[in-house]
mmCIF file of C-alpha atoms in Angstrom:
data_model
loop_
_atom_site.group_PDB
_atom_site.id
_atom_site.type_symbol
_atom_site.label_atom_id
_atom_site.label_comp_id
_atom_site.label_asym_id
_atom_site.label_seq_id
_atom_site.Cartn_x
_atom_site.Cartn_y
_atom_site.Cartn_z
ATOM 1 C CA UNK A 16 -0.342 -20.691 -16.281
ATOM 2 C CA UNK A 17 3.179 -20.104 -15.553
ATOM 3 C CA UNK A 18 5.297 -18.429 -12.049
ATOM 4 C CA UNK A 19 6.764 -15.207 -11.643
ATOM 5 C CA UNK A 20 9.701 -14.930 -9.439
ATOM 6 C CA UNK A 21 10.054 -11.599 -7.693
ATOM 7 C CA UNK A 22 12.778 -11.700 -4.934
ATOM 8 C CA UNK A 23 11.310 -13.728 -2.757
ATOM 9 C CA UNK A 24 7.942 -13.700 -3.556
ATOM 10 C CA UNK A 25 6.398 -15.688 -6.257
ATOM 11 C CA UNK A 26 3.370 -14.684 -8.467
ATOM 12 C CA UNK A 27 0.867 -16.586 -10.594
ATOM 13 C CA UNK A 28 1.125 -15.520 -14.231
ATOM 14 C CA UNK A 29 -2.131 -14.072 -15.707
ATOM 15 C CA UNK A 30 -4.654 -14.119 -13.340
ATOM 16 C CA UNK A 31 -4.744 -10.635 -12.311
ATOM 17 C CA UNK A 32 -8.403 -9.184 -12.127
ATOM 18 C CA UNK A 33 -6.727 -5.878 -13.034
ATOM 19 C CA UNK A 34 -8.421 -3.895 -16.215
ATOM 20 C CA UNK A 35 -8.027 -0.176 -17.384
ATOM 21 C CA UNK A 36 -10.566 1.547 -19.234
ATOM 22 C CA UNK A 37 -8.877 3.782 -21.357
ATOM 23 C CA UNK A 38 -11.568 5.934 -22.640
ATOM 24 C CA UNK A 39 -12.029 6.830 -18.531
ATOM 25 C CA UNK A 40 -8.571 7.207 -17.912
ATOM 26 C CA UNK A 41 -7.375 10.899 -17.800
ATOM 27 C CA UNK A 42 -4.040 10.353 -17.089
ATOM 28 C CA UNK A 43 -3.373 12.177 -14.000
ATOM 29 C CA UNK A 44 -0.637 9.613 -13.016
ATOM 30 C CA UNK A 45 -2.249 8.605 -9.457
ATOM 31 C CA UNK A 46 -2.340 4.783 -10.002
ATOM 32 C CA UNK A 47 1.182 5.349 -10.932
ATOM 33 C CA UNK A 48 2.158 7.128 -7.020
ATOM 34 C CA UNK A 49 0.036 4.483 -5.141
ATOM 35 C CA UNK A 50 0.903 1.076 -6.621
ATOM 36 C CA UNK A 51 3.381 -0.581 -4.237
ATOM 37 C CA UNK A 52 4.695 -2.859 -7.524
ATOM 38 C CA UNK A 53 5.055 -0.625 -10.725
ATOM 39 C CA UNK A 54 2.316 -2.163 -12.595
ATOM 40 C CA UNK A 55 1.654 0.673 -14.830
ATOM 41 C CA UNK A 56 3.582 3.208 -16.718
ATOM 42 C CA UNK A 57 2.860 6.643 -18.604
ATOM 43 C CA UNK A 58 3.464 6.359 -22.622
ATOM 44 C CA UNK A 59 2.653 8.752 -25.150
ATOM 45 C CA UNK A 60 -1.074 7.800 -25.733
ATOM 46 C CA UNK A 61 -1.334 7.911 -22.011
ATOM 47 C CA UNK A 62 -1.803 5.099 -19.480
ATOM 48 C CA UNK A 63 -0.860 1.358 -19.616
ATOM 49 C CA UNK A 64 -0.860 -1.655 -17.611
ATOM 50 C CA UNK A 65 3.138 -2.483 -17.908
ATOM 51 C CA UNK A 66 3.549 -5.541 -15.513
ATOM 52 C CA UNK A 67 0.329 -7.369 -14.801
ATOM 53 C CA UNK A 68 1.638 -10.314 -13.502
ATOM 54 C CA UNK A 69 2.816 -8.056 -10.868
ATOM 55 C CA UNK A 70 -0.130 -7.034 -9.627
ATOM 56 C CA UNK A 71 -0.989 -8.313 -6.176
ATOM 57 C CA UNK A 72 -4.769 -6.801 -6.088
ATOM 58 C CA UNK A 73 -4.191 -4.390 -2.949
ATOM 59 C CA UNK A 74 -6.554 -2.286 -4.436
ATOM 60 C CA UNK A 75 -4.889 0.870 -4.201
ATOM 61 C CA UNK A 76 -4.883 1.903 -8.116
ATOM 62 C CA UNK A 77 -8.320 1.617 -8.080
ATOM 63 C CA UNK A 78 -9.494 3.649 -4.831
ATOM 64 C CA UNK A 79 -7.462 6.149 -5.692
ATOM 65 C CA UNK A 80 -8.285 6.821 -9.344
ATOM 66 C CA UNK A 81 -10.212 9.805 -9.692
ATOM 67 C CA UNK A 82 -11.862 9.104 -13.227
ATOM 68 C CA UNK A 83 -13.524 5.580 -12.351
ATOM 69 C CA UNK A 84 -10.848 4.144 -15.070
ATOM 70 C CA UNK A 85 -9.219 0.917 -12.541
ATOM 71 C CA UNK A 86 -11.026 -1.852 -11.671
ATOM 72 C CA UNK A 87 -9.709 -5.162 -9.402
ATOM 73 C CA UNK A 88 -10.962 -7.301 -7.078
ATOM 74 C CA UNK A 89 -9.038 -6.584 -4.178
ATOM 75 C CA UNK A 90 -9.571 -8.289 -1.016
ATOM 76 C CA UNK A 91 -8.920 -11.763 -2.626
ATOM 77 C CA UNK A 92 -5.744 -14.045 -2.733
ATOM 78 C CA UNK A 93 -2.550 -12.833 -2.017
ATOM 79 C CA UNK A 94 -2.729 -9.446 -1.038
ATOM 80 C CA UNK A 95 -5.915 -10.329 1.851
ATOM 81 C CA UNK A 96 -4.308 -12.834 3.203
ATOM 82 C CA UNK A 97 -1.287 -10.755 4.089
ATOM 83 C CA UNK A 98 -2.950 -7.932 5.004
ATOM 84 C CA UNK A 99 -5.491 -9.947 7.441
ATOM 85 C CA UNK A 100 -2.555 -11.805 8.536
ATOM 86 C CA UNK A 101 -0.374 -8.423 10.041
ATOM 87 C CA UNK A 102 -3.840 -7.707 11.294
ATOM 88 C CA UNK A 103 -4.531 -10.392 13.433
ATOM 89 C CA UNK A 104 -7.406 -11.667 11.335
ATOM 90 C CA UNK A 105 -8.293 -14.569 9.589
ATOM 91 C CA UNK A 106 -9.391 -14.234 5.597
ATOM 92 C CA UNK A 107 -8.078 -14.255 2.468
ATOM 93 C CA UNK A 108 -6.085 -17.571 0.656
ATOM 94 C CA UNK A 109 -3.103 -17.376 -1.509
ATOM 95 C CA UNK A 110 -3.283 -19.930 -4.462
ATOM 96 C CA UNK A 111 0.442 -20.121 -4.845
ATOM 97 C CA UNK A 112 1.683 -22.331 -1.679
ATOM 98 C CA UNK A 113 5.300 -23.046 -1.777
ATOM 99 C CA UNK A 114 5.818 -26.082 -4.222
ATOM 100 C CA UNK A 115 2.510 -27.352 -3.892
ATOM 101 C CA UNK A 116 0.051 -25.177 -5.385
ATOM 102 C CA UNK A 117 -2.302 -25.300 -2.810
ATOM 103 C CA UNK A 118 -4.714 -22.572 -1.064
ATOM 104 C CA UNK A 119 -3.039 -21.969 2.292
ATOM 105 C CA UNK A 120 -3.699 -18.955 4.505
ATOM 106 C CA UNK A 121 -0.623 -16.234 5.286
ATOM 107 C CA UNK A 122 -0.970 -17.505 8.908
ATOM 108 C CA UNK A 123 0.180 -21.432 8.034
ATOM 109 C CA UNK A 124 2.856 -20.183 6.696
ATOM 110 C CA UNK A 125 2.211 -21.247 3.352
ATOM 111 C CA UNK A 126 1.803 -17.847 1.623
ATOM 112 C CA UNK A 127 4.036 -16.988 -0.943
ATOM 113 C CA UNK A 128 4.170 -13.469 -0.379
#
């Protein structure tokens, strides 16, 4: 398992829940408007997950797709603990602390994103 650099944030490499059922997917380019990160792109055959180490499991692709084709866990690591952190609310662990590799939450200041 390797890190991904991204300005300042820094992402584990492949461990992404993210999948895309292709045979669902009817390529109306939603997941495309919503993601915050680019993870997927349009090609000729349609549909494909382009950066998956990019992926931050907000959820949004996969609320938002009409067709049922996006699934991901959202509402673990990275992404919930930022989100319940600007809320006020505890919840949600990143696993990439800064040099240690430890679970911290957003609030210790640990996060990574």
């Amino acid at each position: 398992m390797g890190v991904v650099k991204m300005g300042s944030m820094i992402y584990l490499k492949d461990v992404a829940t993210l999948a895309l059922d292709s045979q669902k997917c009817t390529g109306c380019g939603m997941c495309l408007e919503v993601c915050p990160h680019g993870v997927f792109k349009m090609n000729g055959q349609g549909l494909q997950i382009a950066d998956r180490n990019a992926c931050m499991e907000c959820g949004a692709c996969s609320r938002n797709c009409p067709a049922g084709a996006i699934s991901v866990q959202s509402g673990v690591g990275c992404a919930a603990a930022v989100i319940n952190s600007m809320l006020g609310r505890n919840g949600g662990e990143c696993c990439c602390g800064p040099q240690t590799g430890q679970n911290q939450t957003a609030k210790s200041g640990g996060c990574c994103c």
